[in-house]
XYZ file of C-alpha atoms in Angstrom:
679
model
C -4.448 -6.306 3.540
C -2.125 -3.506 4.531
C -1.118 -3.371 8.144
C -3.246 -6.358 9.055
C -1.055 -9.285 8.128
C -2.941 -12.452 7.169
C -1.929 -14.385 10.268
C -2.674 -11.429 12.520
C -6.368 -11.061 11.703
C -7.815 -14.225 13.194
C -11.139 -14.606 11.453
C -14.113 -16.770 12.124
C -13.917 -18.638 8.836
C -12.229 -18.893 5.481
C -14.109 -17.075 2.742
C -13.904 -18.940 -0.551
C -12.053 -17.220 -3.363
C -14.913 -18.186 -5.675
C -17.782 -16.290 -4.134
C -21.520 -16.643 -4.411
C -23.801 -19.167 -6.038
C -24.877 -18.808 -9.666
C -28.502 -18.218 -8.779
C -30.400 -16.602 -5.962
C -30.155 -18.696 -2.816
C -32.978 -19.764 -0.530
C -34.381 -17.495 2.113
C -32.021 -17.386 5.069
C -33.420 -19.606 7.824
C -34.617 -18.100 11.077
C -34.221 -19.908 14.385
C -33.699 -23.578 13.605
C -35.380 -25.586 10.870
C -36.156 -29.078 12.166
C -36.005 -30.388 8.592
C -32.230 -29.919 8.856
C -31.997 -32.837 11.282
C -31.007 -36.387 10.428
C -32.864 -38.367 13.060
C -31.391 -41.647 11.834
C -28.133 -40.625 13.526
C -27.650 -40.507 17.289
C -26.595 -37.056 18.514
C -24.033 -38.734 20.758
C -22.395 -40.495 17.798
C -22.045 -37.663 15.238
C -23.693 -34.416 16.255
C -22.863 -32.628 13.018
C -24.692 -35.299 11.034
C -27.579 -35.363 13.525
C -28.036 -31.580 13.462
C -27.246 -30.875 9.809
C -27.634 -34.156 7.917
C -31.052 -33.340 6.485
C -29.822 -29.991 5.234
C -26.679 -31.542 3.740
C -28.751 -33.968 1.653
C -31.092 -31.311 0.276
C -28.554 -28.530 -0.375
C -26.079 -29.706 -2.942
C -23.246 -27.414 -3.997
C -24.101 -25.138 -6.958
C -21.861 -25.632 -9.978
C -20.076 -22.290 -9.554
C -19.240 -22.821 -5.924
C -16.565 -24.899 -4.124
C -18.748 -25.212 -1.014
C -22.215 -24.250 0.185
C -23.353 -23.565 3.722
C -24.813 -21.086 6.183
C -22.256 -18.408 5.420
C -22.877 -18.737 1.694
C -26.629 -18.395 2.090
C -26.187 -15.125 3.937
C -23.488 -13.935 1.529
C -25.955 -14.455 -1.280
C -28.626 -12.436 0.493
C -26.181 -9.599 1.123
C -24.909 -9.743 -2.431
C -28.415 -9.298 -3.787
C -28.687 -6.071 -1.775
C -25.330 -4.858 -3.103
C -26.313 -5.808 -6.646
C -29.395 -3.618 -6.532
C -27.417 -0.715 -5.064
C -24.819 -0.991 -7.834
C -27.337 -1.363 -10.649
C -29.171 1.732 -9.433
C -25.947 3.700 -9.030
C -24.518 2.728 -12.433
C -27.756 3.663 -14.245
C -28.564 6.820 -12.305
C -28.357 10.329 -13.688
C -24.808 11.762 -13.887
C -23.384 12.662 -10.502
C -20.516 14.942 -9.587
C -17.138 13.777 -10.839
C -15.056 12.407 -7.982
C -17.967 11.561 -5.719
C -18.238 8.118 -4.161
C -21.389 7.536 -6.207
C -19.529 8.267 -9.439
C -16.657 5.976 -8.517
C -18.811 3.079 -7.379
C -21.146 3.341 -10.362
C -18.404 3.682 -12.972
C -16.279 0.906 -11.484
C -19.218 -1.511 -11.582
C -20.272 -0.345 -15.056
C -16.749 -0.895 -16.412
C -16.810 -4.422 -15.021
C -20.193 -5.124 -16.628
C -19.138 -3.756 -20.045
C -18.280 -7.069 -21.668
C -18.029 -5.694 -25.204
C -15.291 -3.229 -24.260
C -13.460 -5.880 -22.255
C -13.607 -8.380 -25.137
C -12.451 -5.791 -27.674
C -9.489 -4.804 -25.553
C -8.204 -8.364 -25.052
C -4.885 -8.109 -23.224
C -3.846 -4.852 -24.909
C -4.391 -2.801 -21.713
C -1.495 -4.649 -20.067
C 0.701 -4.771 -23.193
C 2.686 -1.685 -22.081
C 3.828 -3.608 -19.009
C 5.102 -6.421 -21.221
C 7.015 -3.862 -23.288
C 8.609 -2.413 -20.164
C 9.592 -5.897 -19.018
C 11.067 -6.685 -22.425
C 13.190 -3.545 -22.243
C 14.910 -4.562 -18.969
C 18.661 -4.738 -19.539
C 20.192 -5.410 -16.125
C 19.459 -6.094 -12.449
C 18.866 -2.388 -11.845
C 16.212 -2.357 -14.521
C 14.721 -5.526 -13.074
C 14.459 -3.852 -9.673
C 12.786 -0.759 -11.143
C 10.134 -2.910 -12.811
C 9.551 -4.898 -9.609
C 8.988 -1.581 -7.827
C 6.555 -0.421 -10.484
C 4.548 -3.647 -10.440
C 4.353 -3.766 -6.649
C 2.818 -0.295 -6.770
C -0.345 -1.606 -8.390
C -0.722 -4.948 -6.719
C 1.689 -7.431 -8.327
C 3.389 -8.865 -5.239
C 6.317 -10.569 -6.927
C 8.882 -11.733 -6.082
C 8.153 -10.289 -2.624
C 5.756 -7.819 -1.036
C 5.992 -4.545 0.833
C 3.371 -2.950 3.063
C 2.849 -1.314 6.435
C 2.381 -3.024 9.769
C 2.113 -2.126 13.427
C 5.374 -2.428 15.268
C 5.101 -5.547 17.439
C 6.996 -3.864 20.252
C 5.309 -0.463 19.893
C 1.731 -0.982 18.751
C 1.039 2.767 18.589
C 3.358 3.160 15.574
C 3.226 2.002 11.960
C 6.406 0.741 10.323
C 7.275 -0.642 6.902
C 7.587 -4.347 6.218
C 8.850 -6.644 3.489
C 7.807 -10.279 3.354
C 7.905 -13.451 1.264
C 5.528 -13.741 -1.724
C 5.862 -14.361 -5.437
C 4.138 -17.742 -5.885
C 1.398 -18.522 -8.384
C -0.101 -21.369 -6.348
C -1.767 -20.886 -2.953
C 1.054 -21.984 -0.672
C 4.695 -23.067 -0.588
C 3.612 -26.633 0.253
C 2.074 -26.997 -3.211
C 5.638 -26.864 -4.551
C 7.316 -29.018 -1.918
C 5.001 -31.915 -1.039
C 5.702 -35.248 -2.733
C 2.284 -36.936 -2.546
C 0.551 -37.920 -5.790
C -2.104 -35.212 -5.585
C 0.491 -32.462 -5.133
C 2.475 -33.738 -8.111
C -0.664 -33.791 -10.249
C -1.521 -30.243 -9.192
C 1.977 -29.069 -10.140
C 1.613 -30.695 -13.556
C -1.718 -28.934 -14.038
C -0.187 -25.629 -12.989
C 2.603 -25.935 -15.552
C 0.010 -26.687 -18.243
C -2.028 -23.694 -17.125
C 0.942 -21.322 -17.240
C 1.907 -22.616 -20.677
C -1.625 -22.141 -21.937
C -1.648 -18.560 -20.681
C 1.578 -17.819 -22.565
C -0.006 -19.259 -25.696
C -3.028 -16.993 -25.229
C -0.567 -14.094 -25.106
C 0.677 -15.132 -28.563
C 3.599 -17.462 -27.857
C 4.025 -20.673 -29.832
C 3.415 -23.942 -27.916
C 7.077 -24.983 -27.593
C 8.368 -21.652 -26.211
C 5.284 -21.386 -23.991
C 6.022 -24.800 -22.468
C 9.642 -23.791 -21.837
C 8.479 -20.563 -20.210
C 6.096 -22.494 -17.970
C 8.968 -24.692 -16.812
C 10.996 -21.568 -16.043
C 8.150 -20.253 -13.905
C 7.904 -23.515 -11.989
C 11.672 -23.590 -11.401
C 11.820 -20.027 -10.042
C 8.706 -20.378 -7.918
C 9.864 -23.710 -6.500
C 13.102 -22.078 -5.361
C 11.139 -19.226 -3.764
C 8.807 -21.739 -2.098
C 11.689 -23.699 -0.642
C 13.019 -20.484 0.894
C 9.607 -19.533 2.327
C 8.437 -20.176 5.879
C 5.563 -22.613 6.414
C 2.208 -21.420 7.685
C 2.802 -23.152 11.003
C 6.155 -21.402 11.420
C 4.521 -18.058 10.650
C 2.021 -18.486 13.489
C 4.802 -17.588 15.925
C 4.918 -13.756 16.031
C 8.566 -13.774 17.079
C 9.460 -15.744 13.956
C 8.214 -12.956 11.661
C 9.553 -9.938 13.556
C 13.034 -8.724 12.625
C 13.390 -4.945 12.655
C 16.311 -3.781 10.532
C 17.832 -0.535 9.412
C 18.516 0.093 5.761
C 22.202 -0.643 6.417
C 21.381 -4.003 8.027
C 19.149 -4.896 5.107
C 21.966 -4.071 2.704
C 24.193 -6.492 4.596
C 21.507 -9.195 4.523
C 20.752 -8.813 0.791
C 23.445 -6.689 -0.914
C 22.406 -7.160 -4.541
C 19.261 -5.033 -4.220
C 19.686 -1.265 -4.246
C 17.724 -0.772 -1.051
C 18.304 2.980 -0.934
C 16.688 3.309 -4.331
C 13.934 0.891 -3.370
C 13.140 2.796 -0.159
C 13.020 6.078 -2.070
C 10.728 4.761 -4.802
C 8.374 2.935 -2.444
C 7.999 5.773 0.043
C 10.038 4.170 2.824
C 12.974 6.584 2.849
C 13.413 8.441 6.123
C 10.677 6.388 7.809
C 12.977 4.474 10.170
C 13.632 0.758 10.539
C 11.430 -1.762 8.770
C 10.385 -5.282 9.643
C 12.014 -7.954 7.493
C 9.497 -10.687 8.233
C 11.448 -13.512 6.589
C 15.211 -12.823 6.462
C 16.148 -16.245 5.059
C 13.795 -15.696 2.131
C 15.526 -12.420 1.256
C 18.960 -13.996 1.563
C 17.926 -16.591 -0.993
C 16.184 -14.088 -3.258
C 19.252 -11.871 -3.257
C 21.374 -14.658 -4.716
C 18.680 -15.539 -7.236
C 18.725 -12.025 -8.678
C 22.153 -12.718 -10.218
C 22.231 -16.514 -10.496
C 19.030 -16.734 -12.545
C 19.384 -15.403 -16.107
C 17.787 -12.007 -16.715
C 15.655 -13.488 -19.484
C 14.113 -15.924 -17.025
C 13.284 -13.068 -14.644
C 11.558 -11.281 -17.508
C 9.479 -14.387 -18.129
C 8.656 -14.561 -14.438
C 7.472 -10.939 -14.279
C 5.506 -11.284 -17.493
C 3.670 -14.265 -15.989
C 2.863 -12.508 -12.733
C 1.461 -9.484 -14.555
C -0.832 -11.791 -16.503
C -1.702 -13.882 -13.450
C -2.762 -10.733 -11.589
C -4.720 -9.293 -14.528
C -6.339 -12.412 -16.020
C -9.651 -12.335 -14.063
C -10.367 -8.840 -15.444
C -9.484 -9.382 -19.109
C -11.359 -10.905 -22.044
C -13.142 -14.238 -21.724
C -10.347 -16.485 -22.988
C -8.083 -15.290 -20.167
C -10.871 -15.393 -17.579
C -11.760 -18.942 -18.624
C -8.207 -20.261 -18.433
C -7.622 -18.491 -15.117
C -10.762 -20.145 -13.753
C -9.771 -23.508 -15.232
C -6.874 -23.751 -12.795
C -7.920 -21.635 -9.819
C -11.509 -22.837 -9.898
C -11.658 -26.315 -11.419
C -8.258 -27.711 -10.436
C -7.814 -26.100 -7.015
C -11.400 -26.110 -5.725
C -13.348 -28.540 -7.937
C -15.779 -25.850 -9.070
C -17.225 -26.717 -12.466
C -18.349 -23.331 -13.794
C -17.486 -19.704 -13.198
C -19.830 -17.190 -11.644
C -22.034 -15.025 -13.802
C -20.449 -11.670 -14.474
C -22.618 -9.500 -12.228
C -21.721 -11.573 -9.186
C -18.032 -11.196 -9.913
C -18.485 -7.464 -10.487
C -20.274 -7.020 -7.161
C -17.407 -8.795 -5.412
C -14.730 -6.715 -7.146
C -16.531 -3.467 -6.274
C -16.824 -4.489 -2.626
C -13.086 -5.173 -2.574
C -12.071 -1.912 -4.241
C -14.621 0.520 -2.775
C -16.012 -1.453 0.126
C -16.590 1.399 2.543
C -18.160 3.648 -0.090
C -20.521 0.835 -1.040
C -20.887 -0.194 2.590
C -22.322 3.159 3.638
C -25.369 2.579 1.449
C -25.575 -1.071 2.475
C -25.839 -0.344 6.205
C -28.456 2.352 5.575
C -30.609 -0.293 3.927
C -29.951 -3.289 6.184
C -28.554 -2.411 9.609
C -30.788 -0.382 11.877
C -29.676 1.381 15.075
C -31.828 -1.117 16.948
C -29.915 -4.024 15.380
C -26.616 -2.440 16.407
C -27.860 -1.912 19.955
C -28.884 -5.577 20.259
C -25.492 -6.699 18.993
C -23.677 -4.414 21.432
C -25.759 -5.847 24.266
C -24.852 -9.422 23.393
C -21.157 -8.536 23.159
C -21.290 -7.025 26.641
C -22.994 -10.124 28.007
C -20.278 -12.321 26.557
C -17.530 -10.077 27.917
C -19.070 -10.365 31.382
C -19.128 -14.155 31.047
C -15.483 -14.270 29.956
C -14.464 -11.990 32.825
C -16.253 -14.302 35.250
C -14.432 -17.274 33.749
C -11.030 -15.575 33.917
C -11.714 -14.658 37.539
C -12.139 -18.275 38.578
C -9.738 -20.269 36.368
C -8.033 -22.779 38.637
C -4.872 -23.049 36.527
C -4.164 -19.292 36.217
C -2.233 -17.426 38.916
C -3.309 -14.079 40.334
C -0.692 -11.925 38.594
C -1.570 -13.337 35.172
C -5.286 -13.214 35.976
C -5.050 -9.495 36.733
C -3.336 -8.833 33.404
C -5.830 -11.005 31.505
C -8.806 -9.142 32.938
C -7.118 -5.823 32.167
C -6.701 -6.972 28.569
C -10.357 -7.965 28.348
C -11.390 -4.601 29.808
C -9.312 -2.877 27.119
C -11.016 -4.674 24.206
C -12.168 -2.303 21.478
C -15.522 -3.467 20.126
C -16.358 -2.570 16.546
C -19.933 -3.388 15.628
C -21.582 -3.118 12.227
C -19.604 -0.420 10.429
C -16.795 2.116 10.952
C -17.360 5.301 12.910
C -15.067 7.022 10.387
C -15.507 6.066 6.727
C -12.567 5.691 4.356
C -11.680 8.666 2.157
C -11.558 7.697 -1.529
C -10.882 11.203 -2.864
C -7.429 10.180 -4.162
C -8.862 7.281 -6.184
C -9.614 8.126 -9.819
C -12.141 5.794 -11.483
C -12.905 6.181 -15.194
C -15.705 4.265 -16.886
C -13.937 2.321 -19.634
C -11.476 -0.600 -19.732
C -12.027 -2.496 -16.496
C -8.506 -3.767 -15.759
C -7.285 -0.165 -15.698
C -9.774 0.648 -12.949
C -8.599 -2.438 -11.065
C -5.016 -1.239 -11.227
C -6.008 2.289 -10.230
C -7.806 0.849 -7.218
C -4.800 -1.341 -6.358
C -2.446 1.639 -6.640
C -4.744 3.729 -4.440
C -4.799 1.039 -1.747
C -1.035 0.532 -1.964
C -0.348 4.254 -1.571
C -2.926 4.614 1.212
C -1.233 1.798 3.092
C 2.364 2.953 2.542
C 1.529 6.504 3.601
C 0.621 5.217 7.064
C 4.281 4.326 7.736
C 5.913 6.546 10.317
C 2.580 7.747 11.664
C 0.542 6.785 14.724
C -1.796 3.830 14.290
C -5.340 4.709 13.280
C -7.387 2.568 15.633
C -10.625 3.439 13.854
C -9.592 1.508 10.737
C -11.453 -1.656 9.765
C -10.031 -4.741 8.048
C -13.360 -5.941 6.593
C -16.127 -4.179 4.691
C -19.588 -3.794 6.294
C -21.359 -6.442 4.133
C -18.783 -9.133 4.974
C -20.170 -12.339 6.499
C -17.279 -12.867 8.890
C -15.697 -11.484 12.048
C -12.178 -11.098 13.394
C -9.891 -10.385 16.323
C -6.711 -8.387 15.813
C -4.233 -8.812 18.699
C -2.201 -5.714 17.812
C -5.319 -3.557 18.048
C -6.786 -5.723 20.829
C -10.105 -5.398 19.050
C -13.028 -7.624 18.089
C -14.857 -6.708 14.907
C -18.319 -7.824 13.765
C -19.419 -6.404 10.400
C -23.117 -5.780 9.785
C -23.066 -8.571 7.207
C -22.882 -11.334 9.835
C -25.232 -9.814 12.415
C -28.290 -11.391 10.801
C -30.122 -14.744 10.745
C -29.119 -17.517 11.049
C -26.309 -16.250 13.296
C -28.380 -13.714 15.180
C -32.161 -13.547 14.904
C -34.158 -11.272 17.197
C -37.209 -13.438 16.506
C -35.510 -16.643 17.652
C -35.154 -17.678 21.286
C -32.029 -16.983 23.316
C -30.833 -20.585 23.137
C -30.278 -20.471 19.371
C -28.836 -16.948 19.469
C -26.336 -17.722 22.213
C -25.340 -20.970 20.508
C -24.967 -19.146 17.177
C -23.898 -15.500 17.362
C -23.033 -15.774 21.057
C -20.460 -18.472 20.342
C -19.180 -16.442 17.370
C -18.636 -13.455 19.666
C -17.023 -15.676 22.296
C -14.804 -17.174 19.597
C -13.373 -13.769 18.698
C -12.977 -12.762 22.342
C -11.025 -15.854 23.295
C -8.693 -15.268 20.340
C -7.237 -12.599 22.585
C -6.023 -15.402 24.843
C -5.243 -18.203 22.366
C -1.736 -19.436 21.492
C -1.043 -16.295 19.407
C -3.262 -13.643 20.965
C -1.967 -14.425 24.443
C 1.449 -13.139 23.371
C 0.149 -9.564 23.042
C -0.825 -7.328 25.945
C -3.783 -4.994 26.496
C -2.213 -2.299 24.297
C -1.399 -4.754 21.497
C 2.333 -4.997 22.146
C 4.259 -8.255 21.915
C 4.800 -8.985 25.590
C 5.453 -11.964 27.863
C 2.843 -10.934 30.401
C 2.080 -14.471 31.590
C 3.792 -15.931 34.646
C 6.008 -18.847 33.511
C 3.951 -21.518 35.296
C 0.708 -20.132 33.839
C 2.177 -20.117 30.350
C 3.298 -23.708 30.824
C -0.191 -24.695 31.997
C -1.772 -22.988 29.020
C 0.611 -24.547 26.498
C -0.116 -28.007 27.886
C -3.843 -27.417 27.446
C -3.302 -26.049 23.950
C -1.249 -29.144 23.078
C -4.338 -31.204 23.887
C -6.203 -29.346 21.126
C -3.338 -29.908 18.694
C -3.349 -33.634 19.437
C -7.099 -33.942 18.995
C -7.184 -32.168 15.651
C -4.200 -34.103 14.337
C -6.492 -37.114 14.646
C -9.262 -35.732 12.409
C -9.025 -37.091 8.883
C -10.499 -36.256 5.475
C -9.761 -38.875 2.815
C -6.041 -39.586 3.347
C -5.291 -36.130 4.773
C -5.126 -35.321 8.469
C -5.891 -31.903 9.863
C -2.717 -30.086 10.893
C -3.260 -29.551 14.618
C -0.522 -26.930 14.916
C -1.992 -24.932 12.025
C -5.596 -24.972 13.306
C -4.772 -24.678 17.019
C -5.701 -21.007 17.366
C -9.087 -21.342 15.684
C -9.880 -24.545 17.539
C -8.938 -23.063 20.900
C -11.231 -20.143 20.065
C -14.085 -22.470 19.072
C -13.915 -24.336 22.363
C -13.431 -21.134 24.334
C -16.212 -19.332 22.499
C -18.675 -22.129 23.138
C -17.698 -22.393 26.794
C -18.120 -18.676 27.381
C -21.348 -18.451 25.357
C -22.866 -21.361 27.261
C -21.997 -19.700 30.565
C -23.556 -16.444 29.342
C -26.665 -18.321 28.245
C -26.985 -19.998 31.627
C -26.537 -16.598 33.287
C -29.323 -15.175 31.135
C -31.739 -17.793 32.524
C -31.194 -16.843 36.147
C -34.242 -15.440 37.894
C -36.565 -16.471 35.090
C -39.050 -19.342 34.849
C -37.610 -22.457 33.244
C -37.850 -22.020 29.472
C -40.116 -24.504 27.771
C -39.000 -27.249 25.468
C -39.460 -26.427 21.786
C -40.195 -29.112 19.209
C -38.872 -31.715 21.593
C -35.620 -29.955 22.491
C -34.649 -28.406 25.811
C -33.090 -24.923 25.905
C -29.664 -26.504 26.462
C -30.116 -28.797 23.475
C -31.229 -25.859 21.335
C -28.062 -23.982 22.295
C -25.921 -26.702 20.725
C -28.185 -26.892 17.667
C -27.577 -23.162 17.273
C -23.838 -23.836 17.161
C -24.135 -26.698 14.698
C -26.211 -24.762 12.185
C -23.477 -22.123 11.911
C -21.212 -24.777 10.343
C -23.605 -26.711 8.123
C -21.719 -26.930 4.860
C -21.112 -29.212 1.902
C -17.631 -29.002 0.366
C -16.094 -30.355 -2.797
C -13.230 -32.747 -2.208
C -10.709 -30.482 -3.936
C -11.765 -27.507 -1.852
C -11.632 -29.484 1.391
C -8.074 -30.506 0.522
C -7.193 -26.867 -0.176
C -8.503 -25.868 3.259
C -6.602 -28.643 5.052
C -3.389 -27.761 3.223
C -3.494 -23.992 3.601
C -6.022 -22.738 6.108
C -5.911 -22.180 9.852
C -9.593 -23.118 10.163
C -10.563 -26.813 10.442
C -13.194 -28.325 8.176
C -16.731 -27.442 9.326
C -17.739 -30.894 10.564
C -14.721 -30.932 12.873
C -15.612 -27.465 14.132
C -18.970 -28.864 15.234
C -17.928 -32.170 16.756
C -14.432 -31.286 18.002
C -15.255 -28.749 20.712
C -18.560 -30.373 21.713
C -16.824 -33.673 22.428
C -14.863 -31.844 25.147
C -17.906 -30.308 26.848
C -19.650 -32.198 29.692
C -22.520 -29.725 29.247
C -23.152 -31.136 25.781
C -23.069 -34.734 27.012
C -25.479 -33.837 29.799
C -27.843 -31.989 27.460
C -28.166 -34.985 25.128
C -27.834 -37.716 27.795
C -24.674 -39.071 26.183
C -22.804 -41.798 28.017
C -19.159 -42.656 28.532
C -17.903 -44.462 25.452
C -20.098 -42.547 23.003
C -18.052 -41.033 20.157
C -19.140 -37.508 21.145
C -17.921 -38.011 24.732
C -14.193 -37.926 25.319
C -12.904 -39.699 28.421
C -11.529 -37.347 31.091
C -7.963 -38.323 30.189
C -8.485 -37.128 26.588
C -10.715 -34.121 27.300
C -9.358 -30.643 26.532
C -10.264 -27.958 29.056
C -8.996 -24.395 28.727
C -11.655 -21.862 29.733
């Protein structure tokens, strides 16, 4: 997403690639619904099951969804609002050409026009196949790669802008590994039975797609094998997700001359000129070894095979927006095989999602007018300030942090930029041309607009008003290079924050979410960036050593969590798990602070305020997941599975054990020797 590299935006959760249920969801719960409990389970044995077991039994996953939980319920509510906005806009009287209303309405209408989409088949992308067929040499191959990258086909690598790690006020260019058709390099390299089966299914899927494009079965099968061979080689040259969590491992500024030495086959002068990088200074080559390997592949792999590869990646990028036979086969692999989802979403839900992606801030302006009042924003700002005060208090008294580091940490916290609800400056879509007609063409226009918008930032000062999520998004993030925490309007609603619920639930829910994002600024990645967002070793060596030892405790704990035969990857989920524990610790301290000077709050439905705080946390993560989707998350995502996000941090908190009268030896109580303590 432009300058905000995937590993850099540390979000609260993973949003499924198959969004929204096939029917309207239930009303979003307010406060805490006691029917969600499973009272047959002791809270000190499995708190997730105790707090959410009743809900898990009565909320099975809809057929068009890989998982279903609190986030999905709120996503569905928000999507209904967006749906009505888009229906009204698409059917309204003609508006001025070039206005946001025209673009949003026509984009959505094109997506909903099934008859035009079906009639067009794959003819709208046929000119790209003709260009690929006409390639005669490596120079021609490069020119087509450049063209495809310009409208969103990131193969066999990607280019975008990023903040300079060592000078966070400036935007530089970047090239990075990409070019795979499956979600991660490990899908090509792991030798377990499930991975082998998935690879077999992928080859069948690619072959089927070539057949749908008109190829006979035998050539299509051969082409699919070619794709697997090329992508496997690219995967083997790619860095793992764990390796990429180290910012130093993906920062290698190079001049054009240095890049020519690294990968001499590519005409980098021509590439820089075409892509808008010429004269913009050094760029970051995130993964040099990948480009060394790719450079050799450009001549060692036959040109005909490269043509097959590009043809596939054009189709893979376009398939969701074409006629039903392509949509269905695309879903067969990406939905059924990868996530276990049994049916695709109805069209309007997909069209709402695509419009939010392409024109999210144009659509978001209307959304916040309808859903996010100034009073709601003021309440959210107040809670953020309370949590910041609690974190500052914690940093001021940490026994393991020295004074020099403490001073820098507090300065970083004081410098946090808080973005609440929606941008102060909305995105300008005037350069985006949307024409009601064949939908995939509007998709590519939108992709080209976003690519050009991003590339044009290179060589300019960073725009610190920019957002990385749209206002209706049910998520939040911390960006260490901006040193900012961002909470879209979409998440600042029940069940995460409910002005009609008591403080215990709100601090355990939204309070812990806010604390989660704040402590990302001091986790194993965020702690490597200073108050201005520059990569900096601002920790005293002994303090860094103390922190890394405490972080290793988290890694060890999460390595022990198991789903079926798979273990969580502690190194991959360390940052999110540190933030979960830190967020809960800070939110609980803020909650306790909020009680000072007030009469003792009453018990509610048999639960003390402290117990309700932890119920508020648990309900955030109530979620059923399909087995295939859970495996996808474990293999590729930096967030642990939801049940581990509930039980993992709570098992380290004496406050939880005290609230529920848990005893030493209970599964939810770790012995002091195994307890992780950071904040």
